[in-house]
Coordinates of C-alpha atoms in Angstrom, one line a residue:
X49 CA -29.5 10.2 -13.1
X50 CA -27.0 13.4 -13.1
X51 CA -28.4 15.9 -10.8
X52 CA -26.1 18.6 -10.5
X53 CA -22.9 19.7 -12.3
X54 CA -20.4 22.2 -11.4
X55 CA -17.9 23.4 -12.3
X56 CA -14.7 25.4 -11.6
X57 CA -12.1 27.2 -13.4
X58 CA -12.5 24.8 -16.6
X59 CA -11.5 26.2 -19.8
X60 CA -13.5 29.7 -20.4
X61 CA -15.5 29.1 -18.0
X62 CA -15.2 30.6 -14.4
X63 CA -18.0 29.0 -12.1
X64 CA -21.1 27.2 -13.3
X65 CA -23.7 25.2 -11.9
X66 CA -26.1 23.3 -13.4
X67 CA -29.4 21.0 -12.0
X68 CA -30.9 18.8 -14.6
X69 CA -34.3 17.2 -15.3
X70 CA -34.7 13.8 -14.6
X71 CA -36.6 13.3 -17.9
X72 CA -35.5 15.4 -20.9
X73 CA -32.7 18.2 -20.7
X74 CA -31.8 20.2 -24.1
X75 CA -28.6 22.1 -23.9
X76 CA -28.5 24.9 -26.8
X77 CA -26.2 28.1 -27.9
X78 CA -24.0 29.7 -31.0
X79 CA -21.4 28.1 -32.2
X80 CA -18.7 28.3 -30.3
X81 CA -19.9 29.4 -27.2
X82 CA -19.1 26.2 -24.9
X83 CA -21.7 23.8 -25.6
X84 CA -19.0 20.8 -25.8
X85 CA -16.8 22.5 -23.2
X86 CA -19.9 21.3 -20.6
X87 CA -19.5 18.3 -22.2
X88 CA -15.9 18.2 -21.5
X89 CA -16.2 18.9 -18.2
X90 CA -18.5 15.8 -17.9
X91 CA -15.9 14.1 -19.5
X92 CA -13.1 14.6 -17.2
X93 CA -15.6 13.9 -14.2
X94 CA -16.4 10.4 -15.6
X95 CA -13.0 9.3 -16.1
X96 CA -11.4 10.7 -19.2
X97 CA -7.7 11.7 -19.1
X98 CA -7.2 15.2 -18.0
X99 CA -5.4 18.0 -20.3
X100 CA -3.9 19.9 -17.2
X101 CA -3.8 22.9 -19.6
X102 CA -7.7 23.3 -19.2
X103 CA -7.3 26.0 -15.8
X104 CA -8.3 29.3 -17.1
X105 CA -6.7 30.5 -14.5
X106 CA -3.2 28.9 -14.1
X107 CA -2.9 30.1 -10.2
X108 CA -6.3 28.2 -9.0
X109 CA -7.4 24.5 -9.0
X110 CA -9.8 23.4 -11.7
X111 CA -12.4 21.6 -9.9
X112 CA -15.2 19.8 -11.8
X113 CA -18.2 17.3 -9.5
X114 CA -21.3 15.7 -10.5
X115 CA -24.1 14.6 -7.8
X116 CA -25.9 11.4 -9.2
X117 CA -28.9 9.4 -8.4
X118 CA -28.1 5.6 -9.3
X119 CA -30.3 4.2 -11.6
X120 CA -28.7 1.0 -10.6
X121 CA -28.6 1.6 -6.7
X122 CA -27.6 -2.6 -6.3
X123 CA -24.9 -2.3 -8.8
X124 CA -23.3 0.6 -7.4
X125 CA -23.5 -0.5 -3.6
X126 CA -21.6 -3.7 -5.0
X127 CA -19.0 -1.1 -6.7
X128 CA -18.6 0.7 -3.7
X129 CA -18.4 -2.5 -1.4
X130 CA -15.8 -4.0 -3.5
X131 CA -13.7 -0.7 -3.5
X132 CA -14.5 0.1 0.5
X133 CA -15.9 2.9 -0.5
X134 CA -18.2 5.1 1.0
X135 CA -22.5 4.3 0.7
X136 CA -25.2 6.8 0.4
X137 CA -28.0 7.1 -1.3
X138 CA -26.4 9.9 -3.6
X139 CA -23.0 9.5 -5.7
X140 CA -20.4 12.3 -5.9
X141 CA -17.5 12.3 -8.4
X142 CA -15.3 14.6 -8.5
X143 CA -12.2 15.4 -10.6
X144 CA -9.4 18.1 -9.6
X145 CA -6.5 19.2 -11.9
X146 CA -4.1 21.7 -9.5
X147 CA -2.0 24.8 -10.6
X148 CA 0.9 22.3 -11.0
X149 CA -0.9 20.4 -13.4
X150 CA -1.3 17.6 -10.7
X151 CA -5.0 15.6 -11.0
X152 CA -7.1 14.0 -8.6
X153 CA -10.3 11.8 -8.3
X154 CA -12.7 11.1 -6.0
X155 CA -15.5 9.1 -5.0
X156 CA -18.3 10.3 -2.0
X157 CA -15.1 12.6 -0.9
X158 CA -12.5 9.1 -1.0
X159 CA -9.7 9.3 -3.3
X160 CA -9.8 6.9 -6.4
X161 CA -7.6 5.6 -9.2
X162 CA -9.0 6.6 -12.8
X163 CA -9.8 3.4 -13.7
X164 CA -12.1 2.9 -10.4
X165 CA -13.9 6.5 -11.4
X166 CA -14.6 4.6 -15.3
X167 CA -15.8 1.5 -14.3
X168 CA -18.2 3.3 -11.5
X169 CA -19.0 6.2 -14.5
X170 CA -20.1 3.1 -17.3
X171 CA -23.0 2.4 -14.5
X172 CA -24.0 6.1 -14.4
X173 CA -23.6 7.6 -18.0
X174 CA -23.6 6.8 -21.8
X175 CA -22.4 9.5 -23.6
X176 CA -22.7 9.3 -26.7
X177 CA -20.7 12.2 -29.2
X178 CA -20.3 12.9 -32.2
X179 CA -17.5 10.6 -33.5
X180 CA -19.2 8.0 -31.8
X181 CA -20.9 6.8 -34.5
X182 CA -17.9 5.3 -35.7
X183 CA -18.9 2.4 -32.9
X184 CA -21.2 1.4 -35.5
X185 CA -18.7 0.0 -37.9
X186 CA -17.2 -2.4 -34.9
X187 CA -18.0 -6.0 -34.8
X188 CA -18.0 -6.0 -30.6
X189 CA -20.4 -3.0 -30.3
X190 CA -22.7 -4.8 -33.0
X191 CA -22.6 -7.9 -31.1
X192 CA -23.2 -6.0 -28.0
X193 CA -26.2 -4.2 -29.1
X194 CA -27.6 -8.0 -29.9
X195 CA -26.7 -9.4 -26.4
X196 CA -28.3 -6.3 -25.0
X197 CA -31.4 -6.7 -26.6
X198 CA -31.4 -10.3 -25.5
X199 CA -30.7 -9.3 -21.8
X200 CA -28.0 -11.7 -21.9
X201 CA -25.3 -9.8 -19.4
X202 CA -24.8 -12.7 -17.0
X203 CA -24.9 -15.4 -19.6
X204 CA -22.0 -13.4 -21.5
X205 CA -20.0 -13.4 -18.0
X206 CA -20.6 -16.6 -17.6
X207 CA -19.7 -17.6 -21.0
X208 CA -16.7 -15.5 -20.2
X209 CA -15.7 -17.0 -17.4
X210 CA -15.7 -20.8 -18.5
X211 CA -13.7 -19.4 -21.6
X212 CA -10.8 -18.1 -20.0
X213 CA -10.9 -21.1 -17.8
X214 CA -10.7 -22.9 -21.3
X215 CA -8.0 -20.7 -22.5
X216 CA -5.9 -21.0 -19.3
X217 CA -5.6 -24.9 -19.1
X218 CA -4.8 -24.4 -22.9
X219 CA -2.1 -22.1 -21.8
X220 CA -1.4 -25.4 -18.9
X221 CA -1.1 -28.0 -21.4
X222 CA 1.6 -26.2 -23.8
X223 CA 3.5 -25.7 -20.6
X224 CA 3.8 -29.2 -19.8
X225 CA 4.3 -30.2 -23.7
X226 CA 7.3 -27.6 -23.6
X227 CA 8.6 -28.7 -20.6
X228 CA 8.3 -32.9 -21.5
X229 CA 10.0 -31.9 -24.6
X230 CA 13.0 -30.1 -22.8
X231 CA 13.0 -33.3 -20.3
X232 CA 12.7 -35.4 -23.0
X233 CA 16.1 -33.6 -24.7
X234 CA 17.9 -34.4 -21.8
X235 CA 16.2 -37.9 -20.8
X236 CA 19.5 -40.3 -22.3
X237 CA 21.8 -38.2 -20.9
X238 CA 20.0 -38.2 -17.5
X239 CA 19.5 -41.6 -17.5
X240 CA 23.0 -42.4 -18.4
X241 CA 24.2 -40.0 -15.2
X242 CA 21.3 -41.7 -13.1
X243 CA 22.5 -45.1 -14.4
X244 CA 26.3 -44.4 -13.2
X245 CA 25.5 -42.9 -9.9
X246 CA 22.6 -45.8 -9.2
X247 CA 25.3 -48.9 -10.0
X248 CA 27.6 -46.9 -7.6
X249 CA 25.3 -47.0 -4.7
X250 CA 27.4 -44.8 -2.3
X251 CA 26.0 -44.8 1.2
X252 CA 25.8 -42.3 3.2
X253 CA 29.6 -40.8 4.4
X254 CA 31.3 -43.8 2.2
X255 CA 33.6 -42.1 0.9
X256 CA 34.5 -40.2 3.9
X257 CA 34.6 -43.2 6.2
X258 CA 36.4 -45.1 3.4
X259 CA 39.0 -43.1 3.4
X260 CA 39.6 -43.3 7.3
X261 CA 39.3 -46.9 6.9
X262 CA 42.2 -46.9 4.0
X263 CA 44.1 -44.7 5.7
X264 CA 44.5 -46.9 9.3
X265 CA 45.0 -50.2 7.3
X266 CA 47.4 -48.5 5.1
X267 CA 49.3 -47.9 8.3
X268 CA 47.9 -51.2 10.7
X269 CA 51.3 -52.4 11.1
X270 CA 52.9 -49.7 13.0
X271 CA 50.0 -49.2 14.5
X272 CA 49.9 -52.6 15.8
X273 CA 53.3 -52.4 16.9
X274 CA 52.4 -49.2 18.9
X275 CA 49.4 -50.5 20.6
X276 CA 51.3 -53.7 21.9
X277 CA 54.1 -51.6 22.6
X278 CA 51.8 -49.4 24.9
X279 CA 50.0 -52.7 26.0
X280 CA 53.5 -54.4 26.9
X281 CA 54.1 -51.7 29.3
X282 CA 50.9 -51.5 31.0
X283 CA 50.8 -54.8 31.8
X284 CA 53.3 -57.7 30.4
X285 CA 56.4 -55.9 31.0
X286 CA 59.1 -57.2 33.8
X287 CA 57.5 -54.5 35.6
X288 CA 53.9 -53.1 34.4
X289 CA 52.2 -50.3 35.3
X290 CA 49.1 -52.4 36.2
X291 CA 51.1 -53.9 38.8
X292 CA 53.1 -51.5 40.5
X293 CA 50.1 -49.7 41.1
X294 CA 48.2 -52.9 42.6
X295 CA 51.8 -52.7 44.3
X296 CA 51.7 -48.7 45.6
X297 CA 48.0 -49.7 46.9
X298 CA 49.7 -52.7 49.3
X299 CA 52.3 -50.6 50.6
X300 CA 50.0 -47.7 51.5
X301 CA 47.1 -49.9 52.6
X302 CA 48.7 -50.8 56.0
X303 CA 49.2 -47.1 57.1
X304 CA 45.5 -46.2 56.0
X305 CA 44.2 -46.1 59.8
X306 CA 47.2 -43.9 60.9
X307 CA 46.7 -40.9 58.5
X308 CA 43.6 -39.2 58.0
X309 CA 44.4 -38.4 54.0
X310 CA 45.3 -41.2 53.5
X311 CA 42.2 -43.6 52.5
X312 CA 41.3 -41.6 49.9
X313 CA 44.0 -41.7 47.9
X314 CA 44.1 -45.8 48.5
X315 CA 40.5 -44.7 46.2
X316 CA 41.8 -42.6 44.2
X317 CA 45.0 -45.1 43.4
X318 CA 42.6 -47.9 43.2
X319 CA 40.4 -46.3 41.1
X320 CA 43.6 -45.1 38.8
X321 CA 44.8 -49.0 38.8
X322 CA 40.9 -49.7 37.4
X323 CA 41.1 -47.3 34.6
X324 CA 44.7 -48.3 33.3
X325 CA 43.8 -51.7 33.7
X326 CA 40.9 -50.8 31.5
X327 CA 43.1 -49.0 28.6
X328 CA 45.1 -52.3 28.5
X329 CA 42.3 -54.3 27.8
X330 CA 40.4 -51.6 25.4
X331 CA 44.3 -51.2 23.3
X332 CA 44.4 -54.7 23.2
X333 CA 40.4 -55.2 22.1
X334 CA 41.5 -52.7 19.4
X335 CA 44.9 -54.1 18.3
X336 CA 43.3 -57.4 17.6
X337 CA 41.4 -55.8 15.1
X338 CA 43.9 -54.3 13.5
X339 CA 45.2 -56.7 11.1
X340 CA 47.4 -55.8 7.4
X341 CA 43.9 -56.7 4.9
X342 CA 45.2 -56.2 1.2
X343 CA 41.8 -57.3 -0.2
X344 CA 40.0 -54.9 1.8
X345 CA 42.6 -52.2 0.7
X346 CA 42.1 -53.2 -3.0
X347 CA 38.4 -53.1 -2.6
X348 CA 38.6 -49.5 -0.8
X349 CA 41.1 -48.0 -3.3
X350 CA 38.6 -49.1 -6.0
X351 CA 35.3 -47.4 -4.2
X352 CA 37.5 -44.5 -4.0
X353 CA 38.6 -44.2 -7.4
X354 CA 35.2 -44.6 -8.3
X355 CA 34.1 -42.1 -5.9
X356 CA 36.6 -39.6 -6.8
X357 CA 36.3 -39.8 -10.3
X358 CA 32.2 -39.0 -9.9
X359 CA 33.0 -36.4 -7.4
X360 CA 35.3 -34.2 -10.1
X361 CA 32.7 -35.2 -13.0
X362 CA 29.6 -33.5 -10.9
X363 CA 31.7 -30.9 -9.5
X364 CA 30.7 -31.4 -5.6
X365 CA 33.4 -32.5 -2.9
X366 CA 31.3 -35.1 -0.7
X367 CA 29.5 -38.6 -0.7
X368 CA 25.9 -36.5 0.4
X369 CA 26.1 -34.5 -2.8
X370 CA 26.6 -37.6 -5.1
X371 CA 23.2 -38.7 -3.6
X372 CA 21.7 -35.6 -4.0
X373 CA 22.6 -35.5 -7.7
X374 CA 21.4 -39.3 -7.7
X375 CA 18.0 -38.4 -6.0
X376 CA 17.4 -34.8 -8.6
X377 CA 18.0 -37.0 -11.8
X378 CA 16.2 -40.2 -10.2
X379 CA 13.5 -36.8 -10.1
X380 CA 13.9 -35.3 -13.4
X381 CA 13.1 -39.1 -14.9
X382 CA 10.5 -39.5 -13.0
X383 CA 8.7 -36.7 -14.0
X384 CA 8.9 -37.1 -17.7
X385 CA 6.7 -40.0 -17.5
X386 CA 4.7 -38.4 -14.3
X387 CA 4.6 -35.1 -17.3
X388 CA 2.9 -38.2 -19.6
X389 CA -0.2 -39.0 -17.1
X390 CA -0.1 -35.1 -15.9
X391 CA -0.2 -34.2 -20.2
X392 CA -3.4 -36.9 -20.6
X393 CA -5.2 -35.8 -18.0
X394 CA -4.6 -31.7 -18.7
X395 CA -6.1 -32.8 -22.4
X396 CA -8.7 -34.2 -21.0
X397 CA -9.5 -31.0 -19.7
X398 CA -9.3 -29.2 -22.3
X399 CA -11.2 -31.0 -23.9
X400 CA -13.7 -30.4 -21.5
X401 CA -14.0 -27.0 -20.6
X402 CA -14.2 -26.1 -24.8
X403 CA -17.1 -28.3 -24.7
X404 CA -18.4 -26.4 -21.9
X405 CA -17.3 -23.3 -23.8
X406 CA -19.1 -24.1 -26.9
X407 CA -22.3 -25.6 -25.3
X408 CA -22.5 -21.9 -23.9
X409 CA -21.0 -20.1 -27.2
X410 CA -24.2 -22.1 -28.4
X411 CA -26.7 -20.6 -26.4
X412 CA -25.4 -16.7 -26.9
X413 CA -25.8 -17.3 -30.3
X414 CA -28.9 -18.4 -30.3
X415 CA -30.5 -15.9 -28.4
X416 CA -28.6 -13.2 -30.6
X417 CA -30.3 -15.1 -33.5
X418 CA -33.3 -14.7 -31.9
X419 CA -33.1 -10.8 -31.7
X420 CA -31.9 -9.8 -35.4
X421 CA -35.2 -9.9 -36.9
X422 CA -37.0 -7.6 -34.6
X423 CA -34.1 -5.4 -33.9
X424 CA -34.3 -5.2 -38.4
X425 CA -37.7 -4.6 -38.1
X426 CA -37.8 -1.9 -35.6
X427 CA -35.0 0.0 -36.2
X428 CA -36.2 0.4 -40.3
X429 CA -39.2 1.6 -39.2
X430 CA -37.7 4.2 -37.1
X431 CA -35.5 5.0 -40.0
X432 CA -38.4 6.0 -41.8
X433 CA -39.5 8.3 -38.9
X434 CA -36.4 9.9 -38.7
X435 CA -37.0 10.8 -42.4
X436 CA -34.6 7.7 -44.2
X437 CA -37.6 6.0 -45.6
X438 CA -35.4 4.7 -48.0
X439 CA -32.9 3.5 -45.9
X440 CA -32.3 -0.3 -44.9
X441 CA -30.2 -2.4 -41.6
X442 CA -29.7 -5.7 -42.0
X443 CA -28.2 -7.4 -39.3
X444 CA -25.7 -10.2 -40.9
X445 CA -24.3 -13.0 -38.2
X446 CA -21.9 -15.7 -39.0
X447 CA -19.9 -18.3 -37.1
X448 CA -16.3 -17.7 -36.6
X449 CA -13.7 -19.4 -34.1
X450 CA -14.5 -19.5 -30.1
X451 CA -13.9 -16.6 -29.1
X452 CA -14.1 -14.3 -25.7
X453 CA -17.8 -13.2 -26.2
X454 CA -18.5 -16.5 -28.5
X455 CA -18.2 -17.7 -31.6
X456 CA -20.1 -14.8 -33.8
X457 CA -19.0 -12.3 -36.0
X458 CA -21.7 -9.9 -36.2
X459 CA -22.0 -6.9 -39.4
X460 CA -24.6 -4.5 -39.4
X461 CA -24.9 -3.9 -43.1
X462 CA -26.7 -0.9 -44.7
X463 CA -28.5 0.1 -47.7
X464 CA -29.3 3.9 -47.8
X465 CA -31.7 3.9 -51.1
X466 CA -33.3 0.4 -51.5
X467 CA -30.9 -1.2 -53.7
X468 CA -30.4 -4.1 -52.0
X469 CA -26.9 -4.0 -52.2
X470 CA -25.7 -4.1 -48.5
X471 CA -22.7 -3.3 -47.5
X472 CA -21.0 -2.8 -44.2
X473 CA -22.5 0.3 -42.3
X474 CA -19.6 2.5 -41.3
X475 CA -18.4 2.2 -45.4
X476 CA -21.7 3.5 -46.7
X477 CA -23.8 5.6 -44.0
X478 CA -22.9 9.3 -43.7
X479 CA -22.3 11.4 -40.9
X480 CA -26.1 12.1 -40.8
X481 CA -27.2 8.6 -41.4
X482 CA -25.0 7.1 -38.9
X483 CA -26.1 9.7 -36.1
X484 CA -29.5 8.7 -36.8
X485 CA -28.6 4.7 -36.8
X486 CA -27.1 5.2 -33.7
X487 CA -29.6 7.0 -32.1
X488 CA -32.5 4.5 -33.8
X489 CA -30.3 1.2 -31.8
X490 CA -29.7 3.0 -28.9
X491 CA -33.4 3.8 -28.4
X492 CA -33.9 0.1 -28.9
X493 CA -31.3 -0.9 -26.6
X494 CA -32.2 1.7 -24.1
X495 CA -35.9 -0.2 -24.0
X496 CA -34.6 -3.4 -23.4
X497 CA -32.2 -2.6 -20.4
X498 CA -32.0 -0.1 -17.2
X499 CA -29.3 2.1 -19.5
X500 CA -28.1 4.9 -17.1
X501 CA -28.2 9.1 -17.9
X502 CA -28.4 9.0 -22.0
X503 CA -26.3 12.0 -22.9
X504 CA -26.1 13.4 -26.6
X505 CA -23.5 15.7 -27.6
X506 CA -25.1 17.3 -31.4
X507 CA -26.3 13.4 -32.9
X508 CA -28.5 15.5 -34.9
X509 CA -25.4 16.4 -37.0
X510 CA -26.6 16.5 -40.8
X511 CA -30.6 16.4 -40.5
X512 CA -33.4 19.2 -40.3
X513 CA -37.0 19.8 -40.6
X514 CA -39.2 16.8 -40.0
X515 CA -36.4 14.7 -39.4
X516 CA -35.2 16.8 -37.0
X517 CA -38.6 16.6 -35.4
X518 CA -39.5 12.5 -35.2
X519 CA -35.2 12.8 -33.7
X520 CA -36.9 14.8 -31.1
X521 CA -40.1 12.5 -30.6
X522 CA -37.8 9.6 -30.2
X523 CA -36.0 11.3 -27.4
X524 CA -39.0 12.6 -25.8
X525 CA -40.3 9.1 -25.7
X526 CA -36.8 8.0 -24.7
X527 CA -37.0 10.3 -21.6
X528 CA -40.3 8.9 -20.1
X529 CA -38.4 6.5 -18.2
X530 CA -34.9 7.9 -17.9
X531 CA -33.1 10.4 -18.1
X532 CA -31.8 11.9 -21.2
X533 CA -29.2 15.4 -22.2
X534 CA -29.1 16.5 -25.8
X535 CA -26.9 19.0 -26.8
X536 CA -28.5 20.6 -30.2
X537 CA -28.7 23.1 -32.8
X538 CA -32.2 21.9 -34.2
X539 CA -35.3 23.8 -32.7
X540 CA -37.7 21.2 -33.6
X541 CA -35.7 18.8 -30.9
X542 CA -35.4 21.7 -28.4
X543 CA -39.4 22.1 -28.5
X544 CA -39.7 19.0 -26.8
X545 CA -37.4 19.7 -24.0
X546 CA -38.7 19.4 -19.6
X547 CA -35.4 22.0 -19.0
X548 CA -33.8 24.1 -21.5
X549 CA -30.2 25.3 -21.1
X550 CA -28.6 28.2 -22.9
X551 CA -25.1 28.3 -23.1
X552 CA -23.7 32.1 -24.0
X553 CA -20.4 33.7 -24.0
X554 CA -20.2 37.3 -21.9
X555 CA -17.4 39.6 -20.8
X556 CA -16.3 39.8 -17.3
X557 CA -13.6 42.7 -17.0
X558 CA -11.1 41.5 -19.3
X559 CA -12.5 37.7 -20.1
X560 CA -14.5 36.1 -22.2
X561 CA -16.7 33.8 -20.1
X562 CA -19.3 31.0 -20.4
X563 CA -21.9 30.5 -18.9
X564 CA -25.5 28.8 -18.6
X565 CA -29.1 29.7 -17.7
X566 CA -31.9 27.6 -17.3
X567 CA -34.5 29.0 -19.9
X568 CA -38.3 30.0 -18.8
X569 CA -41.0 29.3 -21.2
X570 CA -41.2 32.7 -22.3
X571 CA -37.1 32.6 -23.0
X572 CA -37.9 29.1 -24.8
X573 CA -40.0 30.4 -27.3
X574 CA -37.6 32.9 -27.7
X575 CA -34.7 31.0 -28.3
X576 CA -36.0 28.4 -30.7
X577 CA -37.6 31.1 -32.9
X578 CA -34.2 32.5 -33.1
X579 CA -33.1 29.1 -33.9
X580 CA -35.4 29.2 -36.8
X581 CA -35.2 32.5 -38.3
X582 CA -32.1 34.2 -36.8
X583 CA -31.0 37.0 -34.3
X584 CA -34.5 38.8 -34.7
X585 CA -37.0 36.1 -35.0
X586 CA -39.9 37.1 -37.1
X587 CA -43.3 37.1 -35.9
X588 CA -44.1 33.3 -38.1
X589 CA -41.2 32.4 -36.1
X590 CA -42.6 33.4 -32.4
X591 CA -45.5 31.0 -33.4
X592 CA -44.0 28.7 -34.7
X593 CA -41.7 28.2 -31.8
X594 CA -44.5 28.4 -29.3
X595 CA -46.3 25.7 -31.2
X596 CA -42.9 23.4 -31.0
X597 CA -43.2 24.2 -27.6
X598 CA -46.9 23.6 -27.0
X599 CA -46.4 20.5 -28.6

């Protein structure tokens, strides 16, 4: 429940503080003199966007806060764990809008986004306002009023939640389709590419090592010459290398003992005469194999040409990116028939999860079913209380498409005069009769479910006398188990308040300010015989405004 309210530099009014009843608080004034400025102020504490022209005075901050008792405490400690937020057993929002027009909102004294100060403010406060009757004419709030009655919260988030799972393997399978059909556009041509690159079979470096190949056996025979040329004078010459160092190593050999340098260059010359001896053998190994091949050079110039020609089609410049190509369009064919089975088995699915989906749209609807007759046959009778005796709601359901919250399309219809021509609520009701609807449902729904702090900014628009009254019962009865704020101009609902407030306009120097008592009884009966008689009640008036209030 709302506690306390204050507020700060807001509009006309300068500092004001106010502590509510938990059961039935009645806020009342002229016209005019800031009844739905309060409300405002609520407003812009619970979430609503901030006019940063509402400072009175431009040079201070306007500062609004509201101290609440949950009357969910588990939902809210979930709210406040999900957001890391600060626990306690109270709740403090706060909204500030700075000289520069700057606003800012908080939670237990942590800064918070508006949409965070909403979600935590729909667990705290329906407000209901004048133009809110207009809710009546919408299909979601008429459903909603049904699935409230039915206590059906988690089943709807349930419902919800195997919906959008419907919905998003929906969204899955259109992807694929669109992306088999784009494969599928491309698949010949693909497959040709594929088909050439596949019959081509280039291993890995071919071409490169190819070419090398080409190019030595384009040029074997002077290479041959040059090898045995180079062999010829290492060792088969008329005087070869290989020998005359075999002969430097005899000549030097007998003088070994006599010179103390000497034996290791005899190693180092023998190990000379091993190595050369071993670049003869290894340039003659390799000039064997050297031999003029013109069928290998035909079948070379032909990989090649083959090569080449695929190399300048795809763009690329070596033998790995051929393969590369080869491997992505081997890919890109494999998937389309990989996109087949992934396509089956994604409808499959979808067919699935809407037969999940409608098992549970199913079940909604039946319980909503289940809560039209009584919901008919309660709110008529209140109708009649509220002085509409005449007046008829006749809940209408029918089955659409699946949906997010099902498959219903719920109308309340109306008849005002028992003419049994119903027709859609918001086209028929007036302002008075829709105030009175509303209030007739939410009293209904408020019974069925913990709602939170019920505030009513003038409902009673359009009604008076005994109407007015039975308005009044309702929310006195209303208030027994929570907590409800009605801002009003009829004294016959201001008789049945726990706290009355009275909101006046005074002059402070050069201002014109608002502000708020709480009434005593005496002040009451005061204020509601003014209510019914004018500035100077009469003396009929006193008593009967001390009867309202005794009653």
């Amino acid at each position: 429940m709302l506690v306390r309210l204050s507020i700060q530099n807001y509009a006309i009014i300068d500092t004001l503080e106010i502590s509510f009843s938990p059961q039935l608080n009645i806020i009342t004034g002229e016209t005019g003199a800031g009844k739905s400025i309060i409300v405002g102020a609520l407003g812009l504490v619970l979430g609503d966007r901030a006019d940063t022209s509402v400072s009175y005075n431009k040079e201070q901050k306007c500062v609004v806060e509201a101290l609440f008792h949950p009357a969910d405490p588990k939902k809210t400690k979930a709210f406040l764990q999900t957001n890391e937020l600060d626990e306690g057993d109270d709740l403090v929002l706060r909204r500030e809008i700075s000289p520069a027009g700057k606003t800012r909102a908080f939670i237990n004294d942590t800064p918070v986004n508006l949409s965070q100060l909403r979600e935590l403010s729909q667990l705290l406060v329906d407000l209901h306002q004048q133009f809110d009757t207009l809710e009546l004419g919408e299909s979601g709030f008429q459903r909603e009023v049904l699935d409230a009655l039915a206590g059906q919260w988690e089943a709807v988030t349930a419902y919800q939640k195997v919906y959008n799972q419907w919905q998003q393997v929906r969204h899955e399978l259109t992807g694929l389709k669109e992306k088999q059909s784009a494969f599928q556009k491309e698949y010949d041509y693909n497959q040709f590419q594929y088909q050439e690159l596949e019959d081509a079979r280039f291993q890995e470096n071919e071409l490169e090592e190819a070419e090398t190949e080409l190019n030595m056996l384009t040029h074997a025979e002077g290479i041959r010459q040059t090898l045995d040329g180079v062999n010829q004078v290492l060792q088969e010459g008329e005087s070869p290398v290989v020998q005359q160092l075999r002969s430097l190593q005899h000549q030097l050999q007998g003088y070994a003992e006599m010179l103390p340098g000497l034996p290791a260059l005899l190693t180092r010359l023998q190990s000379a005469y091993v190595e050369v001896q071993d670049i003869a053998d290894e340039l003659e190994r390799i000039g064997n194999k050297v031999q003029v091949d013109p069928r290998r050079m035909e079948e070379l110039n032909e990989r090649m040409s083959l090569g080449y020609r695929l190399l300048k089609k795809h763009g690329v410049k070596t033998t790995a990116e051929l393969i590369q190509i080869r491997q992505e369009l081997e890919g890109k064919l494999g998937a389309v028939l990989q996109l087949g089975d992934q396509i089956k088995e994604k409808e499959k699915e979808v067919v699935e999860s809407e037969a999940r989906a409608q098992q549970l749209a199913k079940s909604l609807s039946a319980a909503r079913k289940k809560q039209i007759k009584p919901l008919e046959e309660k709110v008529n009778q209140m109708l009649a209380q509220v002085g509409m005796p005449n007046a008829r709601l006749k809940v209408e359901m029918k089955t659409g498409t699946l949906q997010l919250n099902g498959f219903d399309e719920v109308d309340f219809l109306f008849d005002a005069n028992k003419s049994q021509q119903f027709l859609p609520v918001g086209k028929v009701a007036s302002g008075g009769e829709l105030s009175r609807l509303m209030l007739c449902i939410k009293s209904q729904v408020a019974r069925s479910m913990n709602l939170p702090t019920l505030i009513f900014d003038e409902i009673d628009t359009g009604i008076s006398g005994e109407a007015a009254r039975q308005v009044g019962i309702i929310m006195k009865d209303l208030a027994i188990a929570r907590q409800v704020i009605s801002i009003t101009h009829q004294p016959q609902i201001a008789g049945k308040a726990d706290r009355h407030f009275f909101v006046y306009k005074e002059i402070k120097g050069d201002a014109v300010r608002t502000s708020v008592k709480e009434l005593s009884m005496d002040e009451r009966i005061t204020a509601i015989a003014k209510m019914l008689s004018g500035e100077k009640p009469t003396a009929a008036a006193m008593e009967n405004a001390r009867e309202m209030v005794g009653n």
